[in-house]
Structures are given as structure tokens and as C-alpha cells.
Short mmCIF file of C-alpha atoms and ligand atoms in Angstrom, two decimals:
data_model
loop_
_atom_site.label_atom_id
_atom_site.label_comp_id
_atom_site.label_asym_id
_atom_site.label_seq_id
_atom_site.Cartn_x
_atom_site.Cartn_y
_atom_site.Cartn_z
CA UNK A 1 101.38 134.38 87.14
CA UNK A 2 100.23 131.51 85.27
CA UNK A 3 100.85 128.26 86.85
CA UNK A 4 98.99 125.00 87.24
CA UNK A 5 98.39 124.29 90.58
CA UNK A 6 97.71 120.69 92.21
CA UNK A 7 95.74 121.97 95.32
CA UNK A 8 92.96 124.53 94.16
CA UNK A 9 92.01 125.92 97.67
CA UNK A 10 94.62 128.54 97.44
CA UNK A 11 93.20 131.79 99.47
CA UNK A 12 92.48 135.26 97.49
CA UNK A 13 94.39 138.04 99.61
CA UNK A 14 93.05 141.37 99.54
CA UNK A 15 95.38 144.23 99.40
CA UNK A 16 98.60 141.68 99.34
CA UNK A 17 100.72 144.81 98.49
CA UNK A 18 99.76 146.24 101.93
CA UNK A 19 100.42 142.68 103.37
CA UNK A 20 104.27 142.84 102.12
CA UNK A 21 104.53 146.33 103.18
CA UNK A 22 103.69 145.34 106.61
CA UNK A 23 106.31 142.20 106.23
CA UNK A 24 109.02 144.58 105.12
CA UNK A 25 108.25 146.56 108.01
CA UNK A 26 108.68 143.47 110.19
CA UNK A 27 111.70 141.68 109.01
CA UNK A 28 113.45 144.03 106.46
CA UNK A 29 113.22 144.86 103.01
CA UNK A 30 115.85 141.74 102.03
CA UNK A 31 114.06 139.07 104.17
CA UNK A 32 110.76 139.31 102.25
CA UNK A 33 110.28 137.71 98.55
CA UNK A 34 107.26 137.62 96.07
CA UNK A 35 109.71 136.75 93.40
CA UNK A 36 108.23 133.82 91.11
CA UNK A 37 111.31 131.69 91.30
CA UNK A 38 111.27 131.79 95.17
CA UNK A 39 107.62 130.99 95.57
CA UNK A 40 107.71 128.14 92.85
CA UNK A 41 110.71 127.07 95.38
CA UNK A 42 108.41 126.76 98.44
CA UNK A 43 105.66 125.25 96.67
CA UNK A 44 106.68 121.87 97.58
CA UNK A 45 108.59 119.62 100.14
CA UNK A 46 110.08 116.06 99.61
CA UNK A 47 106.93 114.39 99.33
CA UNK A 48 107.80 111.89 96.66
CA UNK A 49 104.82 112.51 94.18
CA UNK A 50 105.76 116.16 94.27
CA UNK A 51 108.66 115.11 91.86
CA UNK A 52 106.25 113.79 89.25
CA UNK A 53 103.98 116.86 89.33
CA UNK A 54 107.00 118.93 88.86
CA UNK A 55 107.89 117.01 85.90
CA UNK A 56 104.43 117.62 84.48
CA UNK A 57 104.94 121.31 84.84
CA UNK A 58 102.57 121.34 87.91
CA UNK A 59 102.84 123.22 91.02
CA UNK A 60 102.06 121.52 94.27
CA UNK A 61 100.80 124.82 96.30
CA UNK A 62 102.20 128.29 95.50
CA UNK A 63 102.56 130.72 98.46
CA UNK A 64 101.91 134.31 98.26
CA UNK A 65 104.99 135.53 100.08
CA UNK A 66 108.18 134.10 101.67
CA UNK A 67 109.53 135.61 104.97
CA UNK A 68 112.79 134.82 106.47
CA UNK A 69 112.77 136.50 109.78
CA UNK A 70 115.64 136.60 112.34
CA UNK A 71 113.95 137.01 116.01
CA UNK A 72 111.09 135.43 117.70
CA UNK A 73 109.41 139.27 118.37
CA UNK A 74 109.69 139.57 114.40
CA UNK A 75 107.82 135.80 114.12
CA UNK A 76 105.17 137.19 116.55
CA UNK A 77 104.66 140.49 114.95
CA UNK A 78 104.15 138.45 111.45
CA UNK A 79 101.56 136.09 113.07
CA UNK A 80 99.55 138.79 114.59
CA UNK A 81 99.35 140.47 111.24
CA UNK A 82 98.45 137.30 109.92
CA UNK A 83 95.92 136.21 112.39
CA UNK A 84 94.25 139.66 112.21
CA UNK A 85 93.82 139.41 108.46
CA UNK A 86 93.17 135.63 108.67
CA UNK A 87 96.23 134.78 106.07
CA UNK A 88 97.78 131.16 106.45
CA UNK A 89 101.18 130.74 107.60
CA UNK A 90 103.25 127.73 106.56
CA UNK A 91 106.38 127.22 108.95
CA UNK A 92 109.31 125.79 106.74
CA UNK A 93 112.41 123.99 108.15
CA UNK A 94 114.57 122.61 105.24
CA UNK A 95 111.38 120.94 103.12
CA UNK A 96 112.82 117.76 103.55
CA UNK A 97 109.50 116.43 104.98
CA UNK A 98 107.84 113.22 102.92
CA UNK A 99 104.23 113.75 103.48
CA UNK A 100 103.43 117.50 102.37
CA UNK A 101 103.42 119.17 105.54
CA UNK A 102 105.05 122.17 104.58
CA UNK A 103 103.42 122.60 101.04
CA UNK A 104 101.73 125.73 101.20
CA UNK A 105 98.41 124.10 99.97
CA UNK A 106 95.98 127.50 100.80
CA UNK A 107 98.87 130.09 99.64
CA UNK A 108 99.59 132.37 102.39
CA UNK A 109 102.79 133.35 104.21
CA UNK A 110 105.59 131.13 104.71
CA UNK A 111 107.82 131.66 107.57
CA UNK A 112 111.63 129.99 106.75
CA UNK A 113 113.51 129.32 109.95
CA UNK A 114 116.94 129.50 108.25
CA UNK A 115 118.35 132.38 110.21
CA UNK A 116 117.72 130.53 113.70
CA UNK A 117 120.84 128.53 113.29
CA UNK A 118 122.86 129.50 116.23
CA UNK A 119 123.85 126.92 119.25
CA UNK A 120 122.79 129.08 122.47
CA UNK A 121 124.50 126.86 125.17
CA UNK A 122 126.55 123.63 125.42
CA UNK A 123 126.07 122.59 129.06
CA UNK A 124 128.45 120.46 130.21
CA UNK A 125 127.03 119.39 134.17
CA UNK A 126 123.47 119.06 132.51
CA UNK A 127 124.30 117.22 129.27
CA UNK A 128 122.29 119.71 127.44
CA UNK A 129 122.30 121.81 124.43
CA UNK A 130 120.29 124.69 123.67
CA UNK A 131 119.84 125.40 119.82
CA UNK A 132 117.77 127.64 117.59
CA UNK A 133 115.09 125.45 115.77
CA UNK A 134 116.12 126.28 112.20
CA UNK A 135 119.50 124.56 112.82
CA UNK A 136 120.77 122.16 110.50
CA UNK A 137 121.17 118.73 111.48
CA UNK A 138 124.46 117.88 110.47
CA UNK A 139 125.92 121.01 111.69
CA UNK A 140 124.44 120.78 115.12
CA UNK A 141 126.01 117.35 115.01
CA UNK A 142 129.48 118.63 113.98
CA UNK A 143 129.34 121.05 116.25
CA UNK A 144 128.87 119.02 119.39
CA UNK A 145 131.38 116.59 118.19
CA UNK A 146 133.87 119.48 118.35
CA UNK A 147 133.14 119.99 121.83
CA UNK A 148 133.17 116.09 122.63
CA UNK A 149 129.23 115.57 122.46
CA UNK A 150 126.31 114.01 120.42
CA UNK A 151 122.53 114.02 120.67
CA UNK A 152 122.39 110.75 118.76
CA UNK A 153 119.69 112.16 116.26
CA UNK A 154 120.83 110.81 113.04
CA UNK A 155 117.96 110.64 110.57
CA UNK A 156 118.81 109.72 107.03
CA UNK A 157 117.62 113.33 105.95
CA UNK A 158 120.52 114.28 108.55
CA UNK A 159 122.08 116.60 105.97
CA UNK A 160 118.60 118.34 105.00
CA UNK A 161 116.39 118.93 108.05
CA UNK A 162 116.12 121.14 110.59
CA UNK A 163 115.64 120.84 114.87
CA UNK A 164 112.25 122.51 114.25
CA UNK A 165 111.02 120.27 111.57
CA UNK A 166 112.23 117.09 113.73
CA UNK A 167 110.25 118.55 116.61
CA UNK A 168 107.34 119.25 114.23
CA UNK A 169 107.39 115.58 112.67
CA UNK A 170 108.57 113.35 115.81
CA UNK A 171 111.57 112.26 113.97
CA UNK A 172 113.45 109.30 114.73
CA UNK A 173 117.06 108.60 113.64
CA UNK A 174 118.95 105.62 112.75
CA UNK A 175 120.55 105.80 116.00
CA UNK A 176 117.00 105.31 117.89
CA UNK A 177 117.08 101.91 119.61
CA UNK A 178 119.76 103.84 121.70
CA UNK A 179 119.23 107.49 122.26
CA UNK A 180 115.40 107.64 121.71
CA UNK A 181 113.35 109.36 119.05
CA UNK A 182 113.17 113.23 118.82
CA UNK A 183 110.82 113.67 121.71
CA UNK A 184 113.06 111.65 124.34
CA UNK A 185 115.79 114.42 123.49
CA UNK A 186 113.55 117.70 123.94
CA UNK A 187 113.82 119.16 127.55
CA UNK A 188 112.57 122.22 127.15
CA UNK A 189 110.85 124.56 124.16
CA UNK A 190 110.22 128.08 123.07
CA UNK A 191 107.28 128.62 120.99
CA UNK A 192 105.32 131.35 119.06
CA UNK A 193 101.68 131.00 119.39
CA UNK A 194 99.37 131.46 116.55
CA UNK A 195 97.92 134.83 118.32
CA UNK A 196 101.47 135.98 118.89
CA UNK A 197 102.36 135.24 122.58
CA UNK A 198 105.87 133.78 123.01
CA UNK A 199 106.15 131.00 125.35
CA UNK A 200 108.80 129.13 126.87
CA UNK A 201 109.07 126.00 128.96
CA UNK A 202 110.97 125.82 132.06
CA UNK A 203 114.11 123.39 132.28
CA UNK A 204 114.14 120.38 134.60
CA UNK A 205 115.02 116.91 134.81
CA UNK A 206 111.59 116.00 135.29
CA UNK A 207 108.22 117.48 137.26
CA UNK A 208 104.69 116.54 138.49
CA UNK A 209 103.86 120.39 137.88
CA UNK A 210 100.68 119.69 136.05
CA UNK A 211 100.13 118.34 132.38
CA UNK A 212 103.15 119.13 130.19
CA UNK A 213 101.29 120.78 128.03
CA UNK A 214 104.44 121.86 125.86
CA UNK A 215 104.76 118.04 124.47
CA UNK A 216 101.48 119.34 122.58
CA UNK A 217 103.94 121.11 120.28
CA UNK A 218 105.95 117.33 119.34
CA UNK A 219 104.16 116.20 116.25
CA UNK A 220 102.23 119.44 115.87
CA UNK A 221 103.30 119.83 112.12
CA UNK A 222 103.34 123.45 112.11
CA UNK A 223 99.71 123.89 112.92
CA UNK A 224 99.79 124.94 116.80
CA UNK A 225 102.84 127.43 116.38
CA UNK A 226 106.30 128.00 115.59
CA UNK A 227 108.65 126.39 117.43
CA UNK A 228 112.17 128.99 117.72
CA UNK A 229 114.39 127.09 120.32
CA UNK A 230 114.82 123.65 122.02
CA UNK A 231 116.93 122.27 124.75
CA UNK A 232 118.29 118.58 123.79
CA UNK A 233 119.62 115.93 125.74
CA UNK A 234 123.26 115.23 124.69
CA UNK A 235 126.11 112.71 125.73
CA UNK A 236 129.59 112.41 125.86
CA UNK A 237 131.31 110.97 122.55
CA UNK A 238 130.95 106.93 122.54
CA UNK A 239 134.25 105.18 122.82
CA UNK A 240 133.50 102.32 121.05
CA UNK A 241 131.24 101.81 117.87
CA UNK A 242 130.90 98.08 116.72
CA UNK A 243 128.32 95.90 114.61
CA UNK A 244 127.29 92.29 113.56
CA UNK A 245 125.08 91.00 111.17
CA UNK A 246 123.27 87.76 111.06
CA UNK A 247 120.98 86.21 108.64
CA UNK A 248 117.53 84.46 109.67
CA UNK A 249 114.93 82.25 107.35
CA UNK A 250 111.89 83.99 107.95
CA UNK A 251 111.30 87.41 109.08
CA UNK A 252 109.46 85.95 112.37
CA UNK A 253 113.14 84.41 113.26
CA UNK A 254 114.68 88.14 112.90
CA UNK A 255 111.84 89.53 114.99
CA UNK A 256 111.99 86.99 117.89
CA UNK A 257 115.95 87.51 118.13
CA UNK A 258 115.37 91.15 118.45
CA UNK A 259 112.68 91.21 120.60
CA UNK A 260 114.32 88.71 122.94
CA UNK A 261 117.74 91.41 122.91
CA UNK A 262 115.62 94.27 123.84
CA UNK A 263 113.60 92.33 126.55
CA UNK A 264 117.13 91.68 128.62
CA UNK A 265 117.15 95.69 128.39
CA UNK A 266 120.10 95.60 125.80
CA UNK A 267 119.95 98.45 123.26
CA UNK A 268 121.78 98.27 120.33
CA UNK A 269 122.06 102.09 118.81
CA UNK A 270 121.24 100.60 115.13
CA UNK A 271 118.93 97.46 114.28
CA UNK A 272 117.97 96.92 110.79
CA UNK A 273 115.62 94.43 109.70
CA UNK A 274 115.80 93.90 106.03
CA UNK A 275 112.83 91.16 104.61
CA UNK A 276 113.88 88.78 101.90
CA UNK A 277 113.25 91.09 98.96
CA UNK A 278 115.06 93.90 100.60
CA UNK A 279 118.15 91.52 101.86
CA UNK A 280 118.76 90.30 98.03
CA UNK A 281 118.92 93.80 96.87
CA UNK A 282 121.25 95.12 99.31
CA UNK A 283 123.01 91.93 100.24
CA UNK A 284 123.19 90.07 96.99
CA UNK A 285 126.96 89.27 97.73
CA UNK A 286 126.69 87.87 101.22
CA UNK A 287 126.20 84.26 100.43
CA UNK A 288 124.66 83.16 103.66
CA UNK A 289 122.43 85.72 103.60
CA UNK A 290 120.75 84.18 100.10
CA UNK A 291 117.06 83.62 100.68
CA UNK A 292 117.00 84.79 103.89
CA UNK A 293 116.26 88.09 106.04
CA UNK A 294 119.48 90.00 106.94
CA UNK A 295 119.53 91.75 110.20
CA UNK A 296 122.10 94.27 111.37
CA UNK A 297 123.17 95.57 114.72
CA UNK A 298 125.34 98.51 115.54
CA UNK A 299 126.21 98.86 119.22
CA UNK A 300 127.66 102.15 120.73
CA UNK A 301 128.96 103.30 123.90
CA UNK A 302 132.34 102.51 126.59
CA UNK A 303 134.12 99.64 125.11
CA UNK A 304 132.91 97.40 127.89
CA UNK A 305 129.20 98.11 127.24
CA UNK A 306 129.43 97.38 123.40
CA UNK A 307 131.72 94.20 124.45
CA UNK A 308 129.09 93.20 126.57
CA UNK A 309 125.91 94.17 124.27
CA UNK A 310 127.46 92.13 121.11
CA UNK A 311 127.51 89.21 123.12
CA UNK A 312 124.10 89.29 124.27
CA UNK A 313 122.97 90.16 120.58
CA UNK A 314 124.92 87.19 119.36
CA UNK A 315 123.77 84.71 121.55
CA UNK A 316 119.96 85.74 121.02
CA UNK A 317 120.56 85.60 117.53
CA UNK A 318 122.36 82.37 117.68
CA UNK A 319 119.27 80.68 120.33
CA UNK A 320 117.12 82.18 117.39
CA UNK A 321 118.31 80.34 114.49
CA UNK A 322 120.59 83.03 112.83
CA UNK A 323 123.47 82.36 110.87
CA UNK A 324 126.29 84.97 111.23
CA UNK A 325 127.29 86.86 108.40
CA UNK A 326 130.42 88.81 110.02
CA UNK A 327 131.22 92.58 109.47
CA UNK A 328 130.51 93.20 105.91
CA UNK A 329 127.07 93.96 106.16
CA UNK A 330 127.44 96.36 108.77
CA UNK A 331 129.97 97.89 106.72
CA UNK A 332 127.70 98.23 103.65
CA UNK A 333 125.06 99.47 106.03
CA UNK A 334 127.49 102.59 107.00
CA UNK A 335 128.54 103.28 103.47
CA UNK A 336 125.46 103.75 102.05
CA UNK A 337 123.16 104.88 104.84
CA UNK A 338 122.44 108.26 103.52
CA UNK A 339 121.90 107.05 99.85
CA UNK A 340 118.34 107.40 98.45
CA UNK A 341 119.21 107.53 94.59
CA UNK A 342 116.93 104.88 93.93
CA UNK A 343 113.91 107.12 94.60
CA UNK A 344 115.33 110.25 92.30
CA UNK A 345 116.15 107.41 89.59
CA UNK A 346 112.39 106.37 89.48
CA UNK A 347 110.40 109.36 88.91
CA UNK A 348 111.62 110.37 85.44
CA UNK A 349 110.83 106.59 84.16
CA UNK A 350 106.92 107.38 85.03
CA UNK A 351 107.27 105.00 88.02
CA UNK A 352 105.49 106.21 91.05
CA UNK A 353 107.34 105.13 94.36
CA UNK A 354 106.80 106.06 98.01
CA UNK A 355 107.83 104.63 101.61
CA UNK A 356 105.32 104.38 104.41
CA UNK A 357 106.12 103.79 108.04
CA UNK A 358 104.01 102.37 110.58
CA UNK A 359 104.30 100.63 113.74
CA UNK A 360 102.93 97.86 115.88
CA UNK A 361 103.16 96.08 119.29
CA UNK A 362 105.29 92.42 119.03
CA UNK A 363 101.78 90.47 119.00
CA UNK A 364 100.68 91.97 115.79
CA UNK A 365 104.23 92.26 114.00
CA UNK A 366 104.04 89.43 111.75
CA UNK A 367 100.14 89.88 110.89
CA UNK A 368 100.96 93.50 110.30
CA UNK A 369 104.22 92.71 107.97
CA UNK A 370 102.08 90.44 106.01
CA UNK A 371 99.10 92.28 105.74
CA UNK A 372 100.31 95.21 104.21
CA UNK A 373 102.67 93.41 101.72
CA UNK A 374 99.55 91.53 100.64
CA UNK A 375 97.29 94.61 100.33
CA UNK A 376 99.71 96.78 98.79
CA UNK A 377 100.85 93.81 96.57
CA UNK A 378 97.06 93.39 95.40
CA UNK A 379 96.92 97.32 94.09
CA UNK A 380 96.77 97.16 89.91
CA UNK A 381 99.80 98.65 88.76
CA UNK A 382 101.64 97.99 91.93
CA UNK A 383 105.22 96.33 90.97
CA UNK A 384 107.15 96.04 94.02
CA UNK A 385 106.84 95.86 97.72
CA UNK A 386 109.31 95.51 100.65
CA UNK A 387 109.94 96.21 103.88
CA UNK A 388 112.92 96.82 106.40
CA UNK A 389 112.26 97.48 110.17
CA UNK A 390 114.33 100.31 111.70
CA UNK A 391 113.29 101.44 115.16
CA UNK A 392 112.33 98.89 118.09
CA UNK A 393 111.30 98.92 121.63
CA UNK A 394 110.77 96.23 124.41
CA UNK A 395 107.30 96.60 122.90
CA UNK A 396 107.46 96.57 119.75
CA UNK A 397 108.55 97.62 116.33
CA UNK A 398 108.52 100.17 113.23
CA UNK A 399 108.04 98.83 109.68
CA UNK A 400 109.24 100.95 107.08
CA UNK A 401 107.26 99.60 103.76
CA UNK A 402 108.47 100.81 100.08
CA UNK A 403 105.94 100.31 97.02
CA UNK A 404 106.40 101.51 93.32
CA UNK A 405 104.58 100.70 90.18
CA UNK A 406 102.53 102.57 87.06
CA UNK A 407 99.03 103.67 87.25
CA UNK A 408 96.66 101.55 85.14
CA UNK A 409 93.47 101.68 83.64
CA UNK A 410 93.50 106.04 82.83
CA UNK A 411 94.55 106.28 86.79
CA UNK A 412 96.34 109.71 87.36
CA UNK A 413 99.38 109.46 89.47
CA UNK A 414 97.85 110.62 92.16
CA UNK A 415 94.92 108.27 92.29
CA UNK A 416 97.31 105.47 91.93
CA UNK A 417 99.59 106.95 94.78
CA UNK A 418 96.60 106.95 96.98
CA UNK A 419 95.01 103.83 96.38
CA UNK A 420 98.60 102.30 97.54
CA UNK A 421 98.75 104.34 100.64
CA UNK A 422 95.20 103.29 101.35
CA UNK A 423 95.90 99.88 100.90
CA UNK A 424 98.67 100.22 103.75
CA UNK A 425 96.94 101.99 105.82
CA UNK A 426 93.86 99.76 105.86
CA UNK A 427 95.96 96.77 106.42
CA UNK A 428 97.64 98.82 109.51
CA UNK A 429 95.15 99.70 110.76
CA UNK A 430 93.05 96.13 110.87
CA UNK A 431 96.65 94.36 112.39
CA UNK A 432 96.20 97.39 115.23
CA UNK A 433 98.91 99.06 114.10
CA UNK A 434 99.92 102.90 114.09
CA UNK A 435 99.48 104.50 110.88
CA UNK A 436 102.67 106.52 111.29
CA UNK A 437 106.16 105.76 113.22
CA UNK A 438 107.93 109.24 112.02
CA UNK A 439 107.30 110.70 109.00
CA UNK A 440 103.95 112.22 110.33
CA UNK A 441 100.58 112.91 109.03
CA UNK A 442 100.72 115.83 106.48
CA UNK A 443 98.49 115.89 103.56
CA UNK A 444 99.15 111.91 103.04
CA UNK A 445 97.71 110.39 106.06
CA UNK A 446 94.94 113.12 107.08
CA UNK A 447 92.28 111.42 105.90
CA UNK A 448 92.89 108.45 108.01
CA UNK A 449 93.32 110.50 111.32
CA UNK A 450 89.40 109.83 112.47
CA UNK A 451 90.47 105.95 112.05
CA UNK A 452 93.70 106.36 114.19
CA UNK A 453 92.32 108.41 116.76
CA UNK A 454 88.63 108.06 117.04
CA UNK A 455 86.88 110.51 119.88
CA UNK A 456 90.77 112.04 120.44
CA UNK A 457 90.54 113.96 117.06
CA UNK A 458 87.72 115.95 118.22
CA UNK A 459 89.90 116.63 121.18
CA UNK A 460 92.75 117.84 119.34
CA UNK A 461 90.80 119.45 117.04
CA UNK A 462 89.51 121.72 120.22
CA UNK A 463 92.89 122.49 121.72
CA UNK A 464 93.66 123.67 118.11
CA UNK A 465 90.73 125.75 117.82
CA UNK A 466 91.77 127.51 121.45
CA UNK A 467 95.40 127.59 120.32
CA UNK A 468 94.45 129.04 116.87
CA UNK A 469 91.20 130.16 116.87
CA UNK A 470 91.18 131.82 113.19
CA UNK A 471 92.90 128.72 111.50
CA UNK A 472 95.88 130.42 110.17
CA UNK A 473 98.62 128.16 110.97
CA UNK A 474 99.38 125.36 108.43
CA UNK A 475 95.75 125.04 107.27
CA UNK A 476 94.88 121.90 105.43
CA UNK A 477 97.22 119.62 107.47
CA UNK A 478 96.95 117.22 110.28
CA UNK A 479 93.44 117.44 111.73
CA UNK A 480 92.09 118.95 108.70
CA UNK A 481 91.21 115.59 106.57
CA UNK A 482 89.41 117.65 104.13
CA UNK A 483 92.92 119.10 102.89
C1 FAD B 501 115.86 110.96 102.04
C2 FAD B 501 114.88 111.38 103.31
C3 FAD B 501 115.44 110.59 104.22
C4 FAD B 501 114.28 110.65 105.41
N1 FAD B 501 114.65 110.03 106.53
C5 FAD B 501 114.30 110.33 107.95
C6 FAD B 501 114.50 109.85 108.61
O1 FAD B 501 115.24 108.92 109.07
N2 FAD B 501 113.93 109.71 110.28
C7 FAD B 501 112.68 110.73 109.79
O2 FAD B 501 112.28 110.99 111.47
N3 FAD B 501 112.54 111.67 108.93
C8 FAD B 501 113.18 111.31 108.18
N4 FAD B 501 112.99 112.11 106.81
C9 FAD B 501 111.93 112.68 106.83
C10 FAD B 501 111.97 114.43 107.06
O3 FAD B 501 113.48 114.64 106.69
C11 FAD B 501 111.48 114.85 108.81
O4 FAD B 501 110.26 114.55 108.53
C12 FAD B 501 112.26 116.02 109.22
O5 FAD B 501 111.95 116.01 110.17
C13 FAD B 501 111.65 117.44 108.47
O6 FAD B 501 112.58 118.67 108.88
P1 FAD B 501 112.40 119.48 107.87
O7 FAD B 501 113.29 120.87 108.81
O8 FAD B 501 113.02 119.61 106.62
O9 FAD B 501 110.87 120.26 108.17
P2 FAD B 501 110.00 120.65 106.70
O10 FAD B 501 109.69 119.34 105.79
O11 FAD B 501 110.34 121.92 106.53
O12 FAD B 501 108.74 120.78 107.52
C14 FAD B 501 107.86 119.61 108.13
C15 FAD B 501 106.70 120.24 109.34
O13 FAD B 501 107.12 121.02 110.26
C16 FAD B 501 106.78 122.04 110.22
N5 FAD B 501 108.01 123.27 111.12
C17 FAD B 501 109.24 123.02 110.26
N6 FAD B 501 109.95 124.06 111.16
C18 FAD B 501 109.18 124.57 112.10
C19 FAD B 501 108.99 125.03 113.30
N7 FAD B 501 110.32 125.60 113.50
N8 FAD B 501 107.99 125.47 114.19
C20 FAD B 501 107.04 124.78 114.08
N9 FAD B 501 106.42 124.07 112.73
C21 FAD B 501 108.05 123.85 112.12
C22 FAD B 501 106.29 122.27 108.97
O14 FAD B 501 105.48 123.59 108.79
C23 FAD B 501 105.82 121.19 108.25
O15 FAD B 501 104.83 121.03 109.08
C24 FAD B 501 113.56 111.83 105.62
C25 FAD B 501 113.31 112.69 104.59
C26 FAD B 501 113.93 112.77 103.31
C27 FAD B 501 113.62 113.56 101.73
#
């Protein structure tokens, strides 16, 4: 196989044939592949720059073998073999991660969780659903809806992401301001550790029985073990969903309106602030939003609650100088909320494009927004940078920046891409923000982890070493700033 690879640190595996035979003994002949087409298919995730590389005929990182285990015992045996032979293992959900976390940069064994696709239990009195980690988001929600429930986790990648991927990346959905993020929904997990032990956490509404060590797996990006099952909180289906939209003269006025709403403990399910650039792109036909900042709200729950919440939202928006834009922006949001056509259109036109989500406290919000826009705009070759804010807390906000441009003065696409990212990370840290809100670290942010965490990074590495002494789990990511 003569493939041009971006990541050159692929391990050499002695006796690959012997490894493949052991894996077939564990999961069965049909659930192991070393076919070139399969290896190439698992060489990337949805990190946007990988699309550019594929057009150039380059493979990001090539695994040696793909497995599709069907039970925890099989995963445990795979990890025992990998641990004994010090072979990298990359858990794989649906490959929709956008930070390169599922790219097998050192090669090794991919453990695809697709066969872990069942709902194990729906418990009405506890309001919980227990689900295997490979289950697809949309399938889970569809099955729950038929029973009269929802979990309220709707990432834009809903149709192409799994429960395990959500947990591994601490994902956040579009309705997060009401229902919370994935870490607010998970009550228990079952995990196979890198050394093969299977651990289960106990179910309770809350307990004071020591540190909740299992929370470590939330955000661990496949580097601490493989999550096989989780119990999530669910809710009865809401009786009403309704929205409204207001436009503001400045980003500051729009942030202030939202801050004042949350301060009253009113949590609209969806809040989206589009800066002026994004407002003109998405709402060019809304006259009242011209040269303004659009904010879309959606409230969900019982009819009485929704009516009450909307009255508070309207009052706060008017008080903050907002102009009522009616319901059409809300309908537009519902119609287009899963569309990502722009990103796939840019790559063949040589444009390098990416999105960067960060968060900060309210005190820092204006500084962070303007700081990132300015720093990224100053990068040579950047043609556009804009933002929306889509997840909110009584304490602060998540900004989601998009930037695009073309490499100049002989830069490679990766150099240009990294310069854009570095500008955004630097401005975020300078404004006191967190370097990721929900996409995670993966490959793209690992070099910024020391600045983000200071001494805590060393503690995280020590914990990782205890769990994974031979560093087999998803090496080169998250805590491994050298890649
Ligand atoms: C168009 C688009 C829109 C998106 N919108 C959102 C959004 O609204 N909100 C959001 O939060 N994210 C969003 N994302 C990012 C992505 O969908 C999430 O990060 C998602 O959680 C990844 O899930 P996955 O199953 O595809 O994981 P993968 O990409 O397969 O894997 C991601 C990481 O998790 C690890 N992993 C996967 N399964 C397991 C497991 N069972 N145990 C341990 N580790 C595991 C992998 O090793 C890897 O490190 C979007 C992505 C795209 C392409």
C-alpha cells in the first residue's frame, strides 16, 4: 500500500498477521478488516481540513486494522491484546468529530462501536434511558419520541453522531440552554479500561460517596477507556414549542438582553445571537435586522411555562433596545438548522475554512468576541471571520467563530489553518476564555492545553498514566501536545 500520509508517526506492528488472527478469534472473522478501502475510510473524521487533504490525494492517518466488536467482553479482550503488545487503539463512534480526535495518527486498531446500538431500558418513574454508546443520536431520539420522551440533546450533527462520541467530547446540543449539555444528562456509564477491566457506575440521583471518578470519562476523547453504555436523563415530550426574534444595534446589547433573561432563571431552550456579518448572511430579507444583530429564541415545555418564558424574553429584549422581528427568523432557524452546505462547497474552491467554539464569563464576553474577530482578521489570507453565540449560562456564553481564506506566500493549507487557529486561541486566552466549549481538543487544540490548564495538565497526565500505563488509548491526542 503506497499512500501519502499527513501524520508520519505510524507505529510498526511486528507480526500484523498474528494480531489480525487474535482479533478474529475475539470478534469473529466478519468483524475484522484490513481491506485498503476500510483502512482509508477510517483514516479521517470530520475535521474540515481533512477534506482538503483528500482532494490532494493525502490520507490523514492510516489504521492497521478495523474491528467491530459486539460485546464488552470482546472489547476487553481486544484491549488486553493491544495492551500486552503496546498497539494504539482508537475508539470510533460515527466520525463526526471536528478536531481530529478519531484520526488514527499512530495507526493501530480502530474499535468501531456501531454494533452497540440498542436501547437497554426506558424507565418512566426514574425518567432515565439506558443506551449502548454506539447508538446514533437521531435513532435514539426517534425511539424515545415514540414512547413519549426526549433527552433534549440535538447537536447539529444529530444524524451522524453517537452517544459515546457525545460523552467523549462533552458535546452540546442546540436546545442546551434548557436541557443542559451531555454531562448534565449522563447519570451512569459502563467503561472498558485500557487494561481490559470493565467498570460500571452506580445509579443514584446524587450521592456524597467520594469523588465521582467516573466523570473523568466525560471529555476524555477515547484516551482513558471505551464507554460502552450510559444512562441518560430524559423528559416527557413538551406540550408546546414557540419562539420569537429580536434585532439589536450592537452585540453588547444582544448579550445584555440574554444575560438579563437567564438572571431571572428563565431558560429558553434555544438562544442564538448572530453577529452583524452572520445576520446579513442568514437574515438578509428581514428589513428590521438590517445592519443589526439578530437573536432567535425558542422556548419549550408546558403551554403555561412557554407563554410565561416568552413574555419575559420579550420584556427583556425591549428593555435592552431590541426590535421585534416576529416569527419568520425562528422558522428560518428551524428550516436550516441542520444545513452545512457552505463548508463542503468551500473545499474544492481552495478555501480553507473552519469553526472554533470557545466560552467565557459575561464579564469577558465583549472583549473576547472583538479580540478573536480582530486577531483572526489580521491573519494574512483570511477573507472572512464571523460569529454566533449559541449556548448560554447565567454566568456566561459560548461564541462560535467561523473563519475562511486562502494560504498566501507559499504557506501550506495546514500552516494557514494553524495560524488562523492560533490567532483565535491566543485571543481567547487573553480574554480569559476557555479554549473549547463543546468540540473538544483532539489534534487541533492539544498544543494549547498547557496554556489552558497550567499545572492541572500534569495531574491529568498522571491520572492517564495510571489508567493507561502503556499509552495505548488514542495516542497523540488531548494530553499529548506533541501529537
Ligand atoms: C456538521 C457538524 C455539526 C456538528 N455540530 C455539533 C454540535 O452542535 N454540538 C457538538 O457538541 N458537536 C457538534 N459536532 C461535532 C461532533 O458531531 C461531536 O463532537 C460528536 O460528539 C462526535 O460524535 P461521534 O460519535 O461522531 O464521535 P467520533 O468522531 O467518532 O469520535 C470522537 C472522539 O470520541 C472518541 N469516542 C467515540 N466513541 C467513543 C466511546 N464509545 N468511548 C470512548 N471514546 C469514544 C473517539 O476516539 C474520538 O476521540 C458537529 C460536527 C459536524 C460535522
